[in-house]
CSV table of C-alpha atoms and ligand atoms in Angstrom, one decimal:
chain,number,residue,atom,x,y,z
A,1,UNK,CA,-6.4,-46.7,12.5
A,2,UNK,CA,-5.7,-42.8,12.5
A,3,UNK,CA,-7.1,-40.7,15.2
A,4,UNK,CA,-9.9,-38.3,13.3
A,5,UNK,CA,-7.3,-35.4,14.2
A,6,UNK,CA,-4.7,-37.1,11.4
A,7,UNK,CA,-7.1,-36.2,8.8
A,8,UNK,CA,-7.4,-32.2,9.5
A,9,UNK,CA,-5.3,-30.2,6.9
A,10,UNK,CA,-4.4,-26.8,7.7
A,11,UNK,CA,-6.5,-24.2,5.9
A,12,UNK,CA,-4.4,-21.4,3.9
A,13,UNK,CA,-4.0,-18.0,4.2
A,14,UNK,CA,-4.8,-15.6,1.6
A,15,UNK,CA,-3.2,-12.7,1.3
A,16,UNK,CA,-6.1,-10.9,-1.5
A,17,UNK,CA,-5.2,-8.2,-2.9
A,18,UNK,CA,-8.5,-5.5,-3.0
A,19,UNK,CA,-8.7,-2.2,-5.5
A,20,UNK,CA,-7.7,1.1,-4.7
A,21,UNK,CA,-10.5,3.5,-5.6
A,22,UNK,CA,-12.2,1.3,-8.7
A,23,UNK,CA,-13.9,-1.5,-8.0
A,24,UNK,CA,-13.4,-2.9,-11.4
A,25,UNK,CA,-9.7,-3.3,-10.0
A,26,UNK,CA,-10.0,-6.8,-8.5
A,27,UNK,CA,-8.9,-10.3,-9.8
A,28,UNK,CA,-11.3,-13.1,-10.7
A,29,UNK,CA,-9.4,-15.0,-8.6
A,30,UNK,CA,-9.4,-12.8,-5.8
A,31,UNK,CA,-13.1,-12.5,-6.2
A,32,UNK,CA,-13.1,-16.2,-6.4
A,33,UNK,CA,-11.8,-16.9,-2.8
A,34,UNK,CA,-13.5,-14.2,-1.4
A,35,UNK,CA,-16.7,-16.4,-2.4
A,36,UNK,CA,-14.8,-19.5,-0.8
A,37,UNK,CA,-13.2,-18.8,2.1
A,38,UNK,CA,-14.7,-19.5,5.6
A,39,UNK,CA,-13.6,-15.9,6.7
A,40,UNK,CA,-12.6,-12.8,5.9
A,41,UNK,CA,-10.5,-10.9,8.1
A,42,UNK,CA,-10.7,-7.4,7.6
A,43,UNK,CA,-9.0,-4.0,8.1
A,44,UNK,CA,-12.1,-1.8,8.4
A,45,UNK,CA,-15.1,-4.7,8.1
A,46,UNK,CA,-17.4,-1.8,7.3
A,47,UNK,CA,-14.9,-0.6,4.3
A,48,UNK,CA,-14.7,-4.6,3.1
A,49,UNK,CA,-18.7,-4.7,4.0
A,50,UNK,CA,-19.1,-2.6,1.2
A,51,UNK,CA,-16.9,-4.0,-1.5
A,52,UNK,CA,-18.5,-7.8,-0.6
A,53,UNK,CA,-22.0,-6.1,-1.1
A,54,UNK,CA,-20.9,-5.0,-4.6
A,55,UNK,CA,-20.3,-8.3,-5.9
A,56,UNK,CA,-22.8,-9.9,-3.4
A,57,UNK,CA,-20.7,-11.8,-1.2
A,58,UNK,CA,-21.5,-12.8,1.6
A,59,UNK,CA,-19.1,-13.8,3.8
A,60,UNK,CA,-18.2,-13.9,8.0
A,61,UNK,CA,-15.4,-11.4,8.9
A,62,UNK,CA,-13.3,-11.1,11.9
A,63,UNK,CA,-11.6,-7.1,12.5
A,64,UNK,CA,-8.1,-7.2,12.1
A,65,UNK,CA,-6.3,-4.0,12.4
A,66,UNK,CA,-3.1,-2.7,13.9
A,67,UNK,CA,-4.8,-2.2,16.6
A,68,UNK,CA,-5.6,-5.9,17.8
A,69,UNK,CA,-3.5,-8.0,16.1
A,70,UNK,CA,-1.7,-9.4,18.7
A,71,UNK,CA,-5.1,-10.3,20.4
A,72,UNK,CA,-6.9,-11.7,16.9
A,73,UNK,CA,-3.6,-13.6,16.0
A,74,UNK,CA,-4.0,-16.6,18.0
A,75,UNK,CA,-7.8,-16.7,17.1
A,76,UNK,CA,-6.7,-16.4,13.1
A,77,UNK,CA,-4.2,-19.5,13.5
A,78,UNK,CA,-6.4,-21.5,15.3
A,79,UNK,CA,-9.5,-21.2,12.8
A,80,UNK,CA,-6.5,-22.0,9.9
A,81,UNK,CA,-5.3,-25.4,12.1
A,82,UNK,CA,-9.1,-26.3,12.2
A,83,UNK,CA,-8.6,-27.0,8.7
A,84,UNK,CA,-10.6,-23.9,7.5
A,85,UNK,CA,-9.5,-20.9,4.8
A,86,UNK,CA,-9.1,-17.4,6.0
A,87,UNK,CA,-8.0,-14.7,3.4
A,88,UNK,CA,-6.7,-11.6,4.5
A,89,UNK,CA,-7.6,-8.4,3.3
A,90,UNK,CA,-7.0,-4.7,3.7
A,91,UNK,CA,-9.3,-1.1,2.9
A,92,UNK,CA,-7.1,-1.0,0.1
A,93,UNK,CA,-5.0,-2.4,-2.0
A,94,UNK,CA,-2.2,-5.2,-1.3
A,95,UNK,CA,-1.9,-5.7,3.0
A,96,UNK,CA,1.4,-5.8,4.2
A,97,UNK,CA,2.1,-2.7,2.2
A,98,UNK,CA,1.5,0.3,5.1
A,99,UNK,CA,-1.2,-2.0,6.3
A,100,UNK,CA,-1.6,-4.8,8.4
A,101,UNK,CA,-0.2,-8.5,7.7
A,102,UNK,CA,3.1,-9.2,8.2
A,103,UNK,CA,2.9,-10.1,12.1
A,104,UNK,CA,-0.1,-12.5,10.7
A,105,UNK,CA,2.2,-13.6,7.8
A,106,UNK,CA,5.1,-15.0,10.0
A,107,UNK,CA,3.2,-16.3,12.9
A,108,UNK,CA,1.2,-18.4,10.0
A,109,UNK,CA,4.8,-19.4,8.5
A,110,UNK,CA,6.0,-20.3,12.1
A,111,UNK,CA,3.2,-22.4,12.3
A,112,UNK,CA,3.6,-24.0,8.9
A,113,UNK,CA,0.3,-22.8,7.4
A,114,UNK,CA,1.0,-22.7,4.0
A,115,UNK,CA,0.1,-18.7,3.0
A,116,UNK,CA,-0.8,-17.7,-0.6
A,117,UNK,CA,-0.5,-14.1,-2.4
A,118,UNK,CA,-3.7,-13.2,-4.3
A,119,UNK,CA,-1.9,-10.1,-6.1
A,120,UNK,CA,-3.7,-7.1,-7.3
A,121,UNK,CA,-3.6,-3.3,-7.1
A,122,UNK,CA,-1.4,-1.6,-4.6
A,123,UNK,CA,-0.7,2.1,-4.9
A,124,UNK,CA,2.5,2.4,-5.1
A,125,UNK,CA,3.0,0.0,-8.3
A,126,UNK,CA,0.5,1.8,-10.3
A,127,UNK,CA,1.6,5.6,-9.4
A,128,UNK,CA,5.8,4.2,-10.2
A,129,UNK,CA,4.3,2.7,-13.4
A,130,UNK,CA,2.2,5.6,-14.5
A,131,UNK,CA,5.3,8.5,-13.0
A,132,UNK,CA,7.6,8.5,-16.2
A,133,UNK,CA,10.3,7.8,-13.9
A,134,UNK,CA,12.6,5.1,-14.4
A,135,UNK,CA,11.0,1.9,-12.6
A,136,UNK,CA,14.2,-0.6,-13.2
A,137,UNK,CA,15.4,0.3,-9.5
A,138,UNK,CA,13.1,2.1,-7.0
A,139,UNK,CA,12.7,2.0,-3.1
A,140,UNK,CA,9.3,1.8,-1.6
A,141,UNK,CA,9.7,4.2,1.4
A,142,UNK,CA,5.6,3.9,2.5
A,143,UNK,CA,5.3,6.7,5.3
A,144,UNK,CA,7.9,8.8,6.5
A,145,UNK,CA,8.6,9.0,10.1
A,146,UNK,CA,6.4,12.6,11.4
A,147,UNK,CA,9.3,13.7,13.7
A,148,UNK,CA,11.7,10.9,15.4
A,149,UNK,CA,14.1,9.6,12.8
A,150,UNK,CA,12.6,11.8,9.6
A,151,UNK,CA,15.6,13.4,9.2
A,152,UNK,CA,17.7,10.9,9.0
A,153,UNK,CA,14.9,8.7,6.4
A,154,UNK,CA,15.2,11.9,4.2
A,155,UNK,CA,19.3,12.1,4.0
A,156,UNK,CA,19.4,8.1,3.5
A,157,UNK,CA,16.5,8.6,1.0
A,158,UNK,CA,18.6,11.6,-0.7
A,159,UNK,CA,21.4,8.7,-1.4
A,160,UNK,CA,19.1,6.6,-3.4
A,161,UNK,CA,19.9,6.6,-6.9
A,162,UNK,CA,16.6,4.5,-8.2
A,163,UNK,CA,13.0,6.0,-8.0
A,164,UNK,CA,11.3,6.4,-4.5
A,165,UNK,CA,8.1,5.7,-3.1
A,166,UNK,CA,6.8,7.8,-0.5
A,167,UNK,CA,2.7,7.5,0.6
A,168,UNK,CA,1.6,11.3,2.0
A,169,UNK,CA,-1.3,12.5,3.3
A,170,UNK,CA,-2.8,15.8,1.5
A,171,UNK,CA,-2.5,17.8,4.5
A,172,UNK,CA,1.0,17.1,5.0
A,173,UNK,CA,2.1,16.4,1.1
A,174,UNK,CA,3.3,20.3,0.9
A,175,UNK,CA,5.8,20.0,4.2
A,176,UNK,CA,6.9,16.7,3.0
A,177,UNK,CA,8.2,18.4,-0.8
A,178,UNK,CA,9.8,21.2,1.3
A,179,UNK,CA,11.7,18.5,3.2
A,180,UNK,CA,12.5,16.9,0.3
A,181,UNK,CA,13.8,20.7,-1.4
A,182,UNK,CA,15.6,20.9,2.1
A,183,UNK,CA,17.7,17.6,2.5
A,184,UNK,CA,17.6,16.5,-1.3
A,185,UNK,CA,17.8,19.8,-3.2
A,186,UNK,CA,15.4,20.7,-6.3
A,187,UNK,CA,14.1,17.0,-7.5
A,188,UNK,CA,12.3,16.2,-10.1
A,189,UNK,CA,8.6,15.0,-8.2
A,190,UNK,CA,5.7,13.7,-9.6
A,191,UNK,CA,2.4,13.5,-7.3
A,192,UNK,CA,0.0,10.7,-8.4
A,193,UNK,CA,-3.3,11.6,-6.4
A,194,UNK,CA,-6.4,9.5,-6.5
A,195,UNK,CA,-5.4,6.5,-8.4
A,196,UNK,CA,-7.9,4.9,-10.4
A,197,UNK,CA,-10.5,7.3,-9.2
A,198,UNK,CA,-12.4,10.0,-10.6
A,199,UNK,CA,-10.4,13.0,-9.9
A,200,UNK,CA,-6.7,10.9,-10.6
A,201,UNK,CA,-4.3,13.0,-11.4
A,202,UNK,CA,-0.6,13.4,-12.0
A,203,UNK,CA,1.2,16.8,-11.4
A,204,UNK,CA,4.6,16.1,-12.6
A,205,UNK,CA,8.0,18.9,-12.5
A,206,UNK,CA,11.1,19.8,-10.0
A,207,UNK,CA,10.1,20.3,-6.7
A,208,UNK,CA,10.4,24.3,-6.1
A,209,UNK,CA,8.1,24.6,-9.0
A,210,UNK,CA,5.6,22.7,-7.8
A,211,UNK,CA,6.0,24.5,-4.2
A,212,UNK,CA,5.1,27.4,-5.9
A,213,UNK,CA,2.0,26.2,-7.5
A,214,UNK,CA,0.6,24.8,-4.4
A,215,UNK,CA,0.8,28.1,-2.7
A,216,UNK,CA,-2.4,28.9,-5.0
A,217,UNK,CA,-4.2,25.4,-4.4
A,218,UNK,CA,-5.1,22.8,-1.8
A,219,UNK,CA,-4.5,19.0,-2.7
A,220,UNK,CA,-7.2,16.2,-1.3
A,221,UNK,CA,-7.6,12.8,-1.5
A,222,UNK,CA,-4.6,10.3,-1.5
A,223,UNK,CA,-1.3,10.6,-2.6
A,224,UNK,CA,2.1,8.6,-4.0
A,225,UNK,CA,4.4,10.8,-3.9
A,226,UNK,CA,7.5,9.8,-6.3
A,227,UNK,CA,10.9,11.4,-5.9
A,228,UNK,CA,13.8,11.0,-8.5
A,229,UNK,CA,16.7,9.8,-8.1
A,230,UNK,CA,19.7,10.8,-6.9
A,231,UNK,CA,21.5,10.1,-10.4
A,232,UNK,CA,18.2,11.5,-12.4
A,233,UNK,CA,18.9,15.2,-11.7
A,234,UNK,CA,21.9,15.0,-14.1
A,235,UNK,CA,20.3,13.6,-16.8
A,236,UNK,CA,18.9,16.2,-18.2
A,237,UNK,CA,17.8,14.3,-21.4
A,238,UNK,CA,15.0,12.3,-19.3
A,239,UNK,CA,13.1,15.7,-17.5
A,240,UNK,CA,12.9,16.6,-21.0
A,241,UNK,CA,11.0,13.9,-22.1
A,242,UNK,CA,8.9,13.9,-19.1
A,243,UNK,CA,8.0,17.7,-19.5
A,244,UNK,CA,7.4,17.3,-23.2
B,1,LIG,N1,-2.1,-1.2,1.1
B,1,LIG,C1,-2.2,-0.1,0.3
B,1,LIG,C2,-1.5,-0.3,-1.0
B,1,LIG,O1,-1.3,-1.5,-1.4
B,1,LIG,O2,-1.2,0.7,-1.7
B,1,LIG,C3,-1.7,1.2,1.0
B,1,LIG,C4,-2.4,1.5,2.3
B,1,LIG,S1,-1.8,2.9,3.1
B,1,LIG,C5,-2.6,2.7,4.7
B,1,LIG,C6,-2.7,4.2,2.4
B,1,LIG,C7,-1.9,5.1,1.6
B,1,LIG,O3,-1.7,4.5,0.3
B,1,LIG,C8,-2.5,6.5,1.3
B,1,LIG,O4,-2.3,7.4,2.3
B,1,LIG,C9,-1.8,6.9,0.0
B,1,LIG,O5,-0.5,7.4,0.3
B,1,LIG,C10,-1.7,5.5,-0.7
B,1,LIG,N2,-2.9,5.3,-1.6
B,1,LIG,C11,-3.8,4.4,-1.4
B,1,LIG,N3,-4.8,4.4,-2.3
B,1,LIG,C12,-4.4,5.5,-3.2
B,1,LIG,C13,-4.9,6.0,-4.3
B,1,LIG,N4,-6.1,5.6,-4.9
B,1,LIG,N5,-4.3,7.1,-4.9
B,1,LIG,C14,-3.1,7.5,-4.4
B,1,LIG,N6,-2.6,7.0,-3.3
B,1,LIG,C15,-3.2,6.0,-2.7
């Protein structure tokens, strides 16, 4: 006879996918095994508190931030070996994409807990998509190093020769262009701010031009910010089309 301890299966990990501004922005499935799982674990609990009250789930969640995962891990992989499901979720959009989950992610594959993607939005897909810049080869760059090791990001980055990625903050979205002007020389940018929310916009031209327009304007909310590449410049057939 098997010991009662033969019969617990792992649980799974899932690794949901949450919208980026519109609610409407969230898979069936994803909404699914938010309903199913025996926990959530959450960026911001309060943040995910509100998005389970708009589609009236209720669920236990366990805070999981950068902050304490090495302290929640153990806790996490022990509730999965008990046999029960955990999905994973961020404030916004896909975790593991400048948010928490990787660390999670391999300790759960070290383990041999089987881990399952739920995909949906994530920022930087929708503002490549949306840019008019060429998607077939881009490099997600997430945030750029504040002082140690920025310059050197930016003079790798200026070698790329697909579209890159770069996630800004409003306050700092006017230093980062100059950088860019500075190591990478006049670029063709596009700014995607406020994805899928009211305000969204998409201010699109070379970088010094753009430079100059901010100086009358302050940007808020949050911001992709898109840089061509290093091969784009040249083509002067594509800006054409984008400015048309
Ligand atoms: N996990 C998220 C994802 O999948 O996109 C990214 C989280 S990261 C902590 C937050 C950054 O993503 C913001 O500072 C901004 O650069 C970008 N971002 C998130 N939501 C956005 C939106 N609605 N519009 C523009 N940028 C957004």
């Amino acid at each position: 006879m098997k010991s009662t301890t033969d019969t617990i299966t792992s649980g799974t990990l899932y690794i949901i996918s949450t919208p980026i501004g519109n609610l409407e922005d969230i898979t069936l499935r994803a909404l699914r095994l938010l309903k199913e799982v025996d926990y959530i674990c959450a960026e911001d609990t309060r943040v995910t508190g509100r998005l389970l009250a708009h589609y009236e789930i209720k669920k236990k969640m366990i805070s999981y931030h950068s902050y304490n995962e090495r302290q929640r891990i153990p806790r996490i992989l022990q509730t999965l070996k008990e046999g029960q499901q955990v999905a994973l979720v961020s404030d916004a959009g896909t975790p593991g994409i400048s948010d928490p989950a990787h660390r999670l992610v391999q300790e759960a594959i070290r383990e041999k807990i089987p881990v399952v993607p739920i995909p949906g939005p994530t920022a930087a897909i929708a503002a490549l998509v949306a840019s008019g810049l060429p998607t077939n080869r881009f490099v997600f760059e997430g945030f750029l190093p504040r002082k140690k090791g920025r310059q050197t990001r930016l003079k790798q980055i200026c070698e790329e020769n697909g579209t890159i990625i770069i996630y800004e903050s409003a306050v700092r979205i006017q230093k980062t262009i100059e950088d860019i002007v500075k190591f990478c020389g006049n670029r063709y940018i596009v700014i995607c701010r406020e994805l899928t929310k009211h305000y969204e916009e998409f201010i699109r031209g070379y970088a010094e031009e753009i430079l100059k327009n901010l100086s009358s304007r302050t940007l808020k909310g949050e911001i992709v910010l898109l840089v061509a590449g290093k091969d784009f410049k040249s083509s002067k057939d594509e800006t054409e089309k984008l400015d048309e």
